[in-house]
mmCIF file with all atom_site columns, C-alpha atoms in Angstrom:
data_model
loop_
_atom_site.group_PDB
_atom_site.id
_atom_site.type_symbol
_atom_site.label_atom_id
_atom_site.label_alt_id
_atom_site.label_comp_id
_atom_site.label_asym_id
_atom_site.label_entity_id
_atom_site.label_seq_id
_atom_site.pdbx_PDB_ins_code
_atom_site.Cartn_x
_atom_site.Cartn_y
_atom_site.Cartn_z
_atom_site.occupancy
_atom_site.B_iso_or_equiv
_atom_site.pdbx_formal_charge
_atom_site.auth_seq_id
_atom_site.auth_comp_id
_atom_site.auth_asym_id
_atom_site.auth_atom_id
_atom_site.pdbx_PDB_model_num
ATOM 1   C CA . TRP A 1 1   ? -23.455 12.405 13.711  1.00 41.00 ? 192 TRP A CA 1
ATOM 2   C CA . PRO A 1 2   ? -22.759 8.605  13.694  1.00 55.00 ? 193 PRO A CA 1
ATOM 3   C CA . ILE A 1 3   ? -20.677 7.240  10.896  1.00 65.00 ? 194 ILE A CA 1
ATOM 4   C CA . ASN A 1 4   ? -21.731 4.089  9.236   1.00 72.00 ? 195 ASN A CA 1
ATOM 5   C CA . PHE A 1 5   ? -18.561 2.379  8.164   1.00 66.00 ? 196 PHE A CA 1
ATOM 6   C CA . GLU A 1 6   ? -20.228 -0.520 6.590   1.00 69.00 ? 197 GLU A CA 1
ATOM 7   C CA . GLU A 1 7   ? -22.228 1.756  4.358   1.00 72.00 ? 198 GLU A CA 1
ATOM 8   C CA . ILE A 1 8   ? -19.014 3.830  3.529   1.00 70.00 ? 199 ILE A CA 1
ATOM 9   C CA . ASN A 1 9   ? -17.230 0.452  2.531   1.00 67.00 ? 200 ASN A CA 1
ATOM 10  C CA . LYS A 1 10  ? -19.906 -0.445 -0.015  1.00 72.00 ? 201 LYS A CA 1
ATOM 11  C CA . THR A 1 11  ? -18.925 2.593  -2.260  1.00 76.00 ? 202 THR A CA 1
ATOM 12  C CA . SER A 1 12  ? -15.387 3.652  -1.090  1.00 80.00 ? 203 SER A CA 1
ATOM 13  C CA . TRP A 1 13  ? -12.143 2.363  0.367   1.00 82.00 ? 204 TRP A CA 1
ATOM 14  C CA . LEU A 1 14  ? -11.337 3.557  3.757   1.00 81.00 ? 205 LEU A CA 1
ATOM 15  C CA . PHE A 1 15  ? -7.787  4.033  4.734   1.00 82.00 ? 206 PHE A CA 1
ATOM 16  C CA . THR A 1 16  ? -6.706  5.178  8.245   1.00 80.00 ? 207 THR A CA 1
ATOM 17  C CA . THR A 1 17  ? -3.797  5.677  10.400  1.00 80.00 ? 208 THR A CA 1
ATOM 18  C CA . PHE A 1 18  ? -3.437  3.827  13.800  1.00 78.00 ? 209 PHE A CA 1
ATOM 19  C CA . ASN A 1 19  ? -0.947  4.960  16.565  1.00 78.00 ? 210 ASN A CA 1
ATOM 20  C CA . PRO A 1 20  ? -0.604  2.003  18.993  1.00 74.00 ? 211 PRO A CA 1
ATOM 21  C CA . HIS A 1 21  ? 0.756   4.291  21.709  1.00 72.00 ? 212 HIS A CA 1
ATOM 22  C CA . GLN A 1 22  ? -2.578  6.151  21.735  1.00 70.00 ? 213 GLN A CA 1
ATOM 23  C CA . ASN A 1 23  ? -5.963  5.036  23.176  1.00 63.00 ? 214 ASN A CA 1
ATOM 24  C CA . GLN A 1 24  ? -8.391  4.184  20.517  1.00 56.00 ? 215 GLN A CA 1
ATOM 25  C CA . SER A 1 25  ? -11.976 5.226  20.862  1.00 58.00 ? 216 SER A CA 1
ATOM 26  C CA . SER A 1 26  ? -14.947 2.872  19.806  1.00 55.00 ? 217 SER A CA 1
ATOM 27  C CA . ILE A 1 27  ? -15.318 4.892  16.575  1.00 54.00 ? 218 ILE A CA 1
ATOM 28  C CA . THR A 1 28  ? -11.657 4.354  15.696  1.00 68.00 ? 219 THR A CA 1
ATOM 29  C CA . ASP A 1 29  ? -11.998 0.687  16.463  1.00 72.00 ? 220 ASP A CA 1
ATOM 30  C CA . LYS A 1 30  ? -14.912 0.463  13.951  1.00 72.00 ? 221 LYS A CA 1
ATOM 31  C CA . ALA A 1 31  ? -12.771 2.401  11.371  1.00 73.00 ? 222 ALA A CA 1
ATOM 32  C CA . LEU A 1 32  ? -9.865  0.043  11.829  1.00 70.00 ? 223 LEU A CA 1
ATOM 33  C CA . ALA A 1 33  ? -12.199 -2.943 11.372  1.00 75.00 ? 224 ALA A CA 1
ATOM 34  C CA . ALA A 1 34  ? -13.715 -1.598 8.057   1.00 78.00 ? 225 ALA A CA 1
ATOM 35  C CA . ALA A 1 35  ? -10.420 -0.079 6.592   1.00 81.00 ? 226 ALA A CA 1
ATOM 36  C CA . ARG A 1 36  ? -8.990  -1.460 3.428   1.00 82.00 ? 227 ARG A CA 1
ATOM 37  C CA . TYR A 1 37  ? -5.590  -0.316 4.702   1.00 86.00 ? 228 TYR A CA 1
ATOM 38  C CA . VAL A 1 38  ? -4.340  0.633  8.182   1.00 84.00 ? 229 VAL A CA 1
ATOM 39  C CA . GLN A 1 39  ? -1.239  2.597  8.330   1.00 84.00 ? 230 GLN A CA 1
ATOM 40  C CA . ASN A 1 40  ? 0.718   1.957  11.562  1.00 82.00 ? 231 ASN A CA 1
ATOM 41  C CA . TYR A 1 41  ? 2.256   5.305  12.764  1.00 81.00 ? 232 TYR A CA 1
ATOM 42  C CA . VAL A 1 42  ? 5.205   3.678  14.170  1.00 82.00 ? 233 VAL A CA 1
ATOM 43  C CA . ASP A 1 43  ? 5.817   1.683  10.968  1.00 85.00 ? 234 ASP A CA 1
ATOM 44  C CA . LEU A 1 44  ? 5.562   5.011  9.099   1.00 83.00 ? 235 LEU A CA 1
ATOM 45  C CA . MET A 1 45  ? 8.287   6.546  11.269  1.00 82.00 ? 236 MET A CA 1
ATOM 46  C CA . ARG A 1 46  ? 10.498  3.638  10.612  1.00 84.00 ? 237 ARG A CA 1
ATOM 47  C CA . ARG A 1 47  ? 9.890   2.945  6.997   1.00 87.00 ? 238 ARG A CA 1
ATOM 48  C CA . GLY A 1 48  ? 9.139   6.477  5.717   1.00 87.00 ? 239 GLY A CA 1
ATOM 49  C CA . TYR A 1 49  ? 7.853   6.657  2.157   1.00 88.00 ? 240 TYR A CA 1
ATOM 50  C CA . LEU A 1 50  ? 8.770   3.040  1.606   1.00 89.00 ? 241 LEU A CA 1
ATOM 51  C CA . LEU A 1 51  ? 5.785   2.116  3.574   1.00 89.00 ? 242 LEU A CA 1
ATOM 52  C CA . LEU A 1 52  ? 3.985   2.663  0.261   1.00 89.00 ? 243 LEU A CA 1
ATOM 53  C CA . THR A 1 53  ? 5.299   -0.691 -0.991  1.00 93.00 ? 244 THR A CA 1
ATOM 54  C CA . ASP A 1 54  ? 2.295   -1.975 0.836   1.00 92.00 ? 245 ASP A CA 1
ATOM 55  C CA . TYR A 1 55  ? 0.069   -0.291 -1.615  1.00 90.00 ? 246 TYR A CA 1
ATOM 56  C CA . GLN A 1 56  ? 1.361   -2.670 -4.361  1.00 93.00 ? 247 GLN A CA 1
ATOM 57  C CA . ARG A 1 57  ? -0.886  -5.345 -2.826  1.00 91.00 ? 248 ARG A CA 1
ATOM 58  C CA . VAL A 1 58  ? -3.719  -3.097 -2.162  1.00 90.00 ? 249 VAL A CA 1
ATOM 59  C CA . PHE A 1 59  ? -4.061  -1.673 -5.494  1.00 90.00 ? 250 PHE A CA 1
ATOM 60  C CA . SER A 1 60  ? -2.578  -4.593 -7.563  1.00 93.00 ? 251 SER A CA 1
ATOM 61  C CA . LEU A 1 61  ? 0.289   -2.314 -8.847  1.00 94.00 ? 252 LEU A CA 1
ATOM 62  C CA . SER A 1 62  ? 2.884   -3.741 -11.215 1.00 95.00 ? 253 SER A CA 1
ATOM 63  C CA . ASP A 1 63  ? 6.498   -3.322 -10.225 1.00 95.00 ? 254 ASP A CA 1
ATOM 64  C CA . GLU A 1 64  ? 6.759   -0.494 -12.834 1.00 96.00 ? 255 GLU A CA 1
ATOM 65  C CA . GLU A 1 65  ? 3.661   1.312  -11.248 1.00 95.00 ? 256 GLU A CA 1
ATOM 66  C CA . LEU A 1 66  ? 5.081   0.961  -7.895  1.00 95.00 ? 257 LEU A CA 1
ATOM 67  C CA . GLY A 1 67  ? 8.417   2.453  -8.958  1.00 96.00 ? 258 GLY A CA 1
ATOM 68  C CA . TYR A 1 68  ? 6.438   5.438  -10.311 1.00 96.00 ? 259 TYR A CA 1
ATOM 69  C CA . LEU A 1 69  ? 4.739   5.941  -7.067  1.00 95.00 ? 260 LEU A CA 1
ATOM 70  C CA . LEU A 1 70  ? 7.916   5.776  -4.993  1.00 95.00 ? 261 LEU A CA 1
ATOM 71  C CA . GLU A 1 71  ? 9.669   7.985  -7.316  1.00 97.00 ? 262 GLU A CA 1
ATOM 72  C CA . TYR A 1 72  ? 7.248   10.865 -6.641  1.00 96.00 ? 263 TYR A CA 1
ATOM 73  C CA . MET A 1 73  ? 6.743   10.042 -2.882  1.00 95.00 ? 264 MET A CA 1
ATOM 74  C CA . ARG A 1 74  ? 10.567  9.969  -2.434  1.00 96.00 ? 265 ARG A CA 1
ATOM 75  C CA . TYR A 1 75  ? 10.613  13.668 -3.116  1.00 97.00 ? 266 TYR A CA 1
ATOM 76  C CA . TRP A 1 76  ? 7.224   14.768 -1.801  1.00 96.00 ? 267 TRP A CA 1
ATOM 77  C CA . SER A 1 77  ? 7.941   13.267 1.644   1.00 95.00 ? 268 SER A CA 1
ATOM 78  C CA . ILE A 1 78  ? 11.003  15.402 1.997   1.00 96.00 ? 269 ILE A CA 1
ATOM 79  C CA . LEU A 1 79  ? 9.308   18.552 0.785   1.00 97.00 ? 270 LEU A CA 1
ATOM 80  C CA . ARG A 1 80  ? 6.277   17.809 3.072   1.00 96.00 ? 271 ARG A CA 1
ATOM 81  C CA . GLN A 1 81  ? 8.312   18.085 6.197   1.00 95.00 ? 272 GLN A CA 1
ATOM 82  C CA . CYS A 1 82  ? 10.885  20.765 5.010   1.00 97.00 ? 273 CYS A CA 1
ATOM 83  C CA . CYS A 1 83  ? 8.683   23.090 3.080   1.00 95.00 ? 274 CYS A CA 1
ATOM 84  C CA . GLY A 1 84  ? 5.310   24.853 3.103   1.00 93.00 ? 275 GLY A CA 1
ATOM 85  C CA . VAL A 1 85  ? 2.840   26.138 5.829   1.00 93.00 ? 276 VAL A CA 1
ATOM 86  C CA . GLN A 1 86  ? 2.607   22.682 7.529   1.00 94.00 ? 277 GLN A CA 1
ATOM 87  C CA . MET A 1 87  ? 6.290   22.039 7.537   1.00 95.00 ? 278 MET A CA 1
ATOM 88  C CA . SER A 1 88  ? 7.954   20.344 10.670  1.00 93.00 ? 279 SER A CA 1
ATOM 89  C CA . SER A 1 89  ? 7.648   22.562 13.617  1.00 91.00 ? 280 SER A CA 1
ATOM 90  C CA . ASP A 1 90  ? 11.234  21.741 14.540  1.00 91.00 ? 281 ASP A CA 1
ATOM 91  C CA . TRP A 1 91  ? 12.528  22.901 11.018  1.00 93.00 ? 282 TRP A CA 1
ATOM 92  C CA . ARG A 1 92  ? 10.466  26.012 11.362  1.00 93.00 ? 283 ARG A CA 1
ATOM 93  C CA . ALA A 1 93  ? 12.070  26.723 14.744  1.00 91.00 ? 284 ALA A CA 1
ATOM 94  C CA . LYS A 1 94  ? 15.430  26.289 13.336  1.00 92.00 ? 285 LYS A CA 1
ATOM 95  C CA . LEU A 1 95  ? 14.614  28.626 10.262  1.00 94.00 ? 286 LEU A CA 1
ATOM 96  C CA . GLN A 1 96  ? 13.546  31.202 12.978  1.00 93.00 ? 287 GLN A CA 1
ATOM 97  C CA . ASN A 1 97  ? 16.480  30.588 15.358  1.00 91.00 ? 288 ASN A CA 1
ATOM 98  C CA . VAL A 1 98  ? 14.121  29.627 18.060  1.00 89.00 ? 289 VAL A CA 1
ATOM 99  C CA . THR A 1 99  ? 16.054  27.852 20.911  1.00 81.00 ? 290 THR A CA 1
ATOM 100 C CA . ASN A 1 100 ? 13.802  28.006 23.996  1.00 80.00 ? 291 ASN A CA 1
ATOM 101 C CA . ARG A 1 101 ? 11.495  25.249 23.038  1.00 75.00 ? 292 ARG A CA 1
ATOM 102 C CA . THR A 1 102 ? 10.986  21.436 23.576  1.00 74.00 ? 293 THR A CA 1
ATOM 103 C CA . TRP A 1 103 ? 11.932  19.807 20.267  1.00 75.00 ? 294 TRP A CA 1
ATOM 104 C CA . HIS A 1 104 ? 9.074   17.717 18.863  1.00 76.00 ? 295 HIS A CA 1
ATOM 105 C CA . HIS A 1 105 ? 11.266  15.267 16.903  1.00 73.00 ? 296 HIS A CA 1
ATOM 106 C CA . GLY A 1 106 ? 14.370  15.336 18.999  1.00 71.00 ? 297 GLY A CA 1
ATOM 107 C CA . GLY A 1 107 ? 17.825  15.360 17.444  1.00 77.00 ? 298 GLY A CA 1
ATOM 108 C CA . PRO A 1 108 ? 19.633  13.600 14.603  1.00 80.00 ? 299 PRO A CA 1
ATOM 109 C CA . THR A 1 109 ? 19.550  10.147 16.462  1.00 82.00 ? 300 THR A CA 1
ATOM 110 C CA . SER A 1 110 ? 15.592  10.287 16.583  1.00 82.00 ? 301 SER A CA 1
ATOM 111 C CA . ILE A 1 111 ? 13.917  7.994  14.219  1.00 81.00 ? 302 ILE A CA 1
ATOM 112 C CA . ASP A 1 112 ? 11.565  10.741 13.042  1.00 82.00 ? 303 ASP A CA 1
ATOM 113 C CA . TYR A 1 113 ? 14.225  13.601 12.683  1.00 86.00 ? 304 TYR A CA 1
ATOM 114 C CA . PRO A 1 114 ? 13.460  15.438 9.308   1.00 90.00 ? 305 PRO A CA 1
ATOM 115 C CA . ALA A 1 115 ? 17.164  16.403 8.743   1.00 92.00 ? 306 ALA A CA 1
ATOM 116 C CA . CYS A 1 116 ? 16.000  19.211 6.371   1.00 95.00 ? 307 CYS A CA 1
ATOM 117 C CA . GLU A 1 117 ? 19.377  21.042 6.645   1.00 95.00 ? 308 GLU A CA 1
ATOM 118 C CA . MET A 1 118 ? 20.984  18.223 4.546   1.00 95.00 ? 309 MET A CA 1
ATOM 119 C CA . TYR A 1 119 ? 18.798  18.824 1.499   1.00 97.00 ? 310 TYR A CA 1
ATOM 120 C CA . ASP A 1 120 ? 19.154  21.100 -1.549  1.00 97.00 ? 311 ASP A CA 1
ATOM 121 C CA . LEU A 1 121 ? 15.549  21.790 -1.700  1.00 97.00 ? 312 LEU A CA 1
ATOM 122 C CA . ASP A 1 122 ? 15.643  23.273 -5.181  1.00 96.00 ? 313 ASP A CA 1
ATOM 123 C CA . VAL A 1 123 ? 17.055  20.008 -6.454  1.00 96.00 ? 314 VAL A CA 1
ATOM 124 C CA . VAL A 1 124 ? 14.426  17.991 -4.562  1.00 97.00 ? 315 VAL A CA 1
ATOM 125 C CA . GLU A 1 125 ? 11.619  20.093 -5.812  1.00 96.00 ? 316 GLU A CA 1
ATOM 126 C CA . SER A 1 126 ? 12.750  20.062 -9.397  1.00 96.00 ? 317 SER A CA 1
ATOM 127 C CA . SER A 1 127 ? 13.163  16.301 -9.162  1.00 96.00 ? 318 SER A CA 1
ATOM 128 C CA . LEU A 1 128 ? 9.527   16.031 -8.132  1.00 97.00 ? 319 LEU A CA 1
ATOM 129 C CA . LEU A 1 129 ? 8.449   18.172 -10.967 1.00 96.00 ? 320 LEU A CA 1
ATOM 130 C CA . ALA A 1 130 ? 10.240  15.860 -13.318 1.00 96.00 ? 321 ALA A CA 1
ATOM 131 C CA . SER A 1 131 ? 8.880   12.770 -11.897 1.00 97.00 ? 322 SER A CA 1
ATOM 132 C CA . TYR A 1 132 ? 6.542   10.439 -14.031 1.00 96.00 ? 323 TYR A CA 1
ATOM 133 C CA . VAL A 1 133 ? 3.563   10.850 -11.706 1.00 96.00 ? 324 VAL A CA 1
ATOM 134 C CA . TYR A 1 134 ? 3.787   14.552 -11.633 1.00 96.00 ? 325 TYR A CA 1
ATOM 135 C CA . LYS A 1 135 ? 4.256   15.075 -15.284 1.00 95.00 ? 326 LYS A CA 1
ATOM 136 C CA . ARG A 1 136 ? 1.376   12.720 -16.265 1.00 95.00 ? 327 ARG A CA 1
ATOM 137 C CA . TYR A 1 137 ? -1.262  13.616 -13.533 1.00 94.00 ? 328 TYR A CA 1
ATOM 138 C CA . HIS A 1 138 ? -0.635  16.941 -12.118 1.00 94.00 ? 329 HIS A CA 1
ATOM 139 C CA . SER A 1 139 ? -3.283  18.627 -14.266 1.00 92.00 ? 330 SER A CA 1
ATOM 140 C CA . TYR A 1 140 ? -5.909  16.127 -12.978 1.00 91.00 ? 331 TYR A CA 1
ATOM 141 C CA . ASN A 1 141 ? -5.527  16.801 -9.227  1.00 89.00 ? 332 ASN A CA 1
ATOM 142 C CA . ASP A 1 142 ? -3.792  19.806 -7.624  1.00 91.00 ? 333 ASP A CA 1
ATOM 143 C CA . ALA A 1 143 ? -2.820  17.823 -4.600  1.00 92.00 ? 334 ALA A CA 1
ATOM 144 C CA . LEU A 1 144 ? 0.044   16.545 -6.787  1.00 95.00 ? 335 LEU A CA 1
ATOM 145 C CA . ARG A 1 145 ? 1.257   20.166 -7.166  1.00 95.00 ? 336 ARG A CA 1
ATOM 146 C CA . LYS A 1 146 ? 1.366   21.083 -3.533  1.00 95.00 ? 337 LYS A CA 1
ATOM 147 C CA . VAL A 1 147 ? 2.808   19.931 -0.194  1.00 96.00 ? 338 VAL A CA 1
ATOM 148 C CA . SER A 1 148 ? -0.466  20.890 1.534   1.00 93.00 ? 339 SER A CA 1
ATOM 149 C CA . ASP A 1 149 ? -3.875  22.244 0.644   1.00 90.00 ? 340 ASP A CA 1
ATOM 150 C CA . HIS A 1 150 ? -2.917  25.580 2.192   1.00 90.00 ? 341 HIS A CA 1
ATOM 151 C CA . ASP A 1 151 ? 0.152   25.925 -0.035  1.00 93.00 ? 342 ASP A CA 1
ATOM 152 C CA . ASP A 1 152 ? 0.509   27.292 -3.535  1.00 93.00 ? 343 ASP A CA 1
ATOM 153 C CA . ASP A 1 153 ? 1.929   25.120 -6.401  1.00 95.00 ? 344 ASP A CA 1
ATOM 154 C CA . LEU A 1 154 ? 5.451   23.812 -6.532  1.00 95.00 ? 345 LEU A CA 1
ATOM 155 C CA . ASN A 1 155 ? 7.433   25.544 -9.243  1.00 94.00 ? 346 ASN A CA 1
ATOM 156 C CA . GLY A 1 156 ? 11.214  24.526 -8.663  1.00 95.00 ? 347 GLY A CA 1
ATOM 157 C CA . LYS A 1 157 ? 11.825  27.419 -6.269  1.00 94.00 ? 348 LYS A CA 1
ATOM 158 C CA . TYR A 1 158 ? 8.693   27.520 -4.101  1.00 94.00 ? 349 TYR A CA 1
ATOM 159 C CA . CYS A 1 159 ? 10.407  25.793 -1.030  1.00 95.00 ? 350 CYS A CA 1
ATOM 160 C CA . THR A 1 160 ? 13.611  27.909 -0.873  1.00 95.00 ? 351 THR A CA 1
ATOM 161 C CA . THR A 1 161 ? 11.595  31.007 -1.484  1.00 93.00 ? 352 THR A CA 1
ATOM 162 C CA . THR A 1 162 ? 8.995   30.472 1.284   1.00 93.00 ? 353 THR A CA 1
ATOM 163 C CA . ASN A 1 163 ? 11.659  28.996 3.607   1.00 95.00 ? 354 ASN A CA 1
ATOM 164 C CA . ARG A 1 164 ? 13.535  32.315 3.202   1.00 94.00 ? 355 ARG A CA 1
ATOM 165 C CA . MET A 1 165 ? 10.341  34.158 4.182   1.00 92.00 ? 356 MET A CA 1
ATOM 166 C CA . VAL A 1 166 ? 9.792   31.941 7.286   1.00 93.00 ? 357 VAL A CA 1
ATOM 167 C CA . ALA A 1 167 ? 13.368  32.662 8.338   1.00 94.00 ? 358 ALA A CA 1
ATOM 168 C CA . GLN A 1 168 ? 12.869  36.491 8.031   1.00 92.00 ? 359 GLN A CA 1
ATOM 169 C CA . ASP A 1 169 ? 9.616   36.816 9.752   1.00 89.00 ? 360 ASP A CA 1
ATOM 170 C CA . ALA A 1 170 ? 8.298   35.004 12.776  1.00 86.00 ? 361 ALA A CA 1
ATOM 171 C CA . LYS A 1 171 ? 4.715   35.830 11.777  1.00 87.00 ? 362 LYS A CA 1
ATOM 172 C CA . TYR A 1 172 ? 4.693   32.780 9.479   1.00 88.00 ? 363 TYR A CA 1
ATOM 173 C CA . LYS A 1 173 ? 3.435   30.131 11.869  1.00 88.00 ? 364 LYS A CA 1
ATOM 174 C CA . PHE A 1 174 ? 1.577   26.818 11.132  1.00 87.00 ? 365 PHE A CA 1
ATOM 175 C CA . ASN A 1 175 ? -1.001  27.257 8.289   1.00 86.00 ? 366 ASN A CA 1
ATOM 176 C CA . THR A 1 176 ? -0.150  30.983 7.757   1.00 86.00 ? 367 THR A CA 1
ATOM 177 C CA . ARG A 1 177 ? -0.233  31.489 4.141   1.00 83.00 ? 368 ARG A CA 1
ATOM 178 C CA . TYR A 1 178 ? 2.702   33.153 2.455   1.00 78.00 ? 369 TYR A CA 1
ATOM 179 C CA . TRP A 1 179 ? 0.436   35.131 0.107   1.00 71.00 ? 370 TRP A CA 1
ATOM 180 C CA . PRO A 1 180 ? -3.127  35.141 -0.948  1.00 61.00 ? 371 PRO A CA 1
ATOM 181 C CA . ILE A 1 181 ? -4.297  32.832 -3.731  1.00 47.00 ? 372 ILE A CA 1
ATOM 182 C CA . LYS A 1 182 ? -4.602  34.970 -6.704  1.00 48.00 ? 373 LYS A CA 1
ATOM 183 C CA . HIS A 1 183 ? -6.329  32.612 -9.101  1.00 41.00 ? 374 HIS A CA 1
ATOM 184 C CA . ALA A 1 184 ? -8.980  29.920 -8.392  1.00 41.00 ? 375 ALA A CA 1
ATOM 185 C CA . LYS A 1 185 ? -7.799  26.453 -9.692  1.00 43.00 ? 376 LYS A CA 1
ATOM 186 C CA . PRO A 1 186 ? -9.970  25.220 -12.591 1.00 41.00 ? 377 PRO A CA 1
ATOM 187 C CA . LYS A 1 187 ? -12.269 22.259 -11.495 1.00 47.00 ? 378 LYS A CA 1
ATOM 188 C CA . VAL A 1 188 ? -12.282 18.922 -13.187 1.00 46.00 ? 379 VAL A CA 1
ATOM 189 C CA . ASN A 1 189 ? -15.411 18.184 -15.184 1.00 48.00 ? 380 ASN A CA 1
ATOM 190 C CA . ALA A 1 190 ? -16.877 14.729 -14.350 1.00 49.00 ? 381 ALA A CA 1
ATOM 191 C CA . SER A 1 191 ? -18.082 14.180 -17.910 1.00 51.00 ? 382 SER A CA 1
ATOM 192 C CA . THR A 1 192 ? -14.487 14.514 -19.170 1.00 47.00 ? 383 THR A CA 1
ATOM 193 C CA . PHE A 1 193 ? -13.302 11.706 -16.987 1.00 45.00 ? 384 PHE A CA 1
ATOM 194 C CA . PRO A 1 194 ? -16.290 9.245  -16.604 1.00 51.00 ? 385 PRO A CA 1
ATOM 195 C CA . GLY A 1 195 ? -14.282 6.463  -14.971 1.00 51.00 ? 386 GLY A CA 1
ATOM 196 C CA . LEU A 1 196 ? -13.104 8.521  -12.191 1.00 49.00 ? 387 LEU A CA 1
ATOM 197 C CA . LEU A 1 197 ? -14.724 9.496  -8.806  1.00 49.00 ? 388 LEU A CA 1
ATOM 198 C CA . ILE A 1 198 ? -14.800 13.276 -8.610  1.00 47.00 ? 389 ILE A CA 1
ATOM 199 C CA . VAL A 1 199 ? -15.810 15.304 -5.477  1.00 47.00 ? 390 VAL A CA 1
ATOM 200 C CA . ASP A 1 200 ? -16.079 19.082 -5.641  1.00 48.00 ? 391 ASP A CA 1
ATOM 201 C CA . GLY A 1 201 ? -14.090 19.220 -8.925  1.00 47.00 ? 392 GLY A CA 1
ATOM 202 C CA . ARG A 1 202 ? -11.113 17.100 -7.746  1.00 49.00 ? 393 ARG A CA 1
ATOM 203 C CA . ILE A 1 203 ? -10.301 13.538 -8.611  1.00 46.00 ? 394 ILE A CA 1
ATOM 204 C CA . VAL A 1 204 ? -10.333 11.336 -5.527  1.00 46.00 ? 395 VAL A CA 1
ATOM 205 C CA . GLY A 1 205 ? -10.503 7.886  -6.976  1.00 49.00 ? 396 GLY A CA 1
ATOM 206 C CA . ARG A 1 206 ? -11.840 5.530  -9.613  1.00 51.00 ? 397 ARG A CA 1
ATOM 207 C CA . ARG A 1 207 ? -15.568 4.567  -9.983  1.00 51.00 ? 398 ARG A CA 1
ATOM 208 C CA . GLY A 1 208 ? -16.411 0.951  -9.107  1.00 51.00 ? 399 GLY A CA 1
ATOM 209 C CA . GLY A 1 209 ? -14.048 -1.641 -7.838  1.00 44.00 ? 400 GLY A CA 1
#
């Protein structure tokens, strides 16, 4: 069905990612024109989580607020690549001792090489759990507690535990859950947070503005 980006822009802010090395369809061109912020994929590879400094202008963040955001994303960006069911395919292959493959990110000289082997993931994960953004907002939005929608909550040992499972069993491929979800996460009640935009029980933004 056709997407009316002008109508979407009346009630929402559109963010999109643009890869200059790929052909763009007409629908992508319309999305780029309507977007409040366009994330350039090449810039993301070069700047990593520091690309979020651009959000200071978009959201009128103070220096202190930007610092809180960067603190959280510093740790999350590492865990996103080195942990969970959507981890870097190269890191998954290394954990499973796969050698007969074409590496997606190249080696240590590649600009987007994840270098997961250099991190103590328990320390990184615990640092995220101690961050200001996590401690203040993790009960509002479960996305702050995970590295992907298909993963369970971070707990200080989630990454090393699940990476060990990946290393021991090749059945754990992209988006293969490590274990079933045992308990449904409670949904946020819109009446409790009248100033926030809530979709399907999850906070996705603020109303107005």
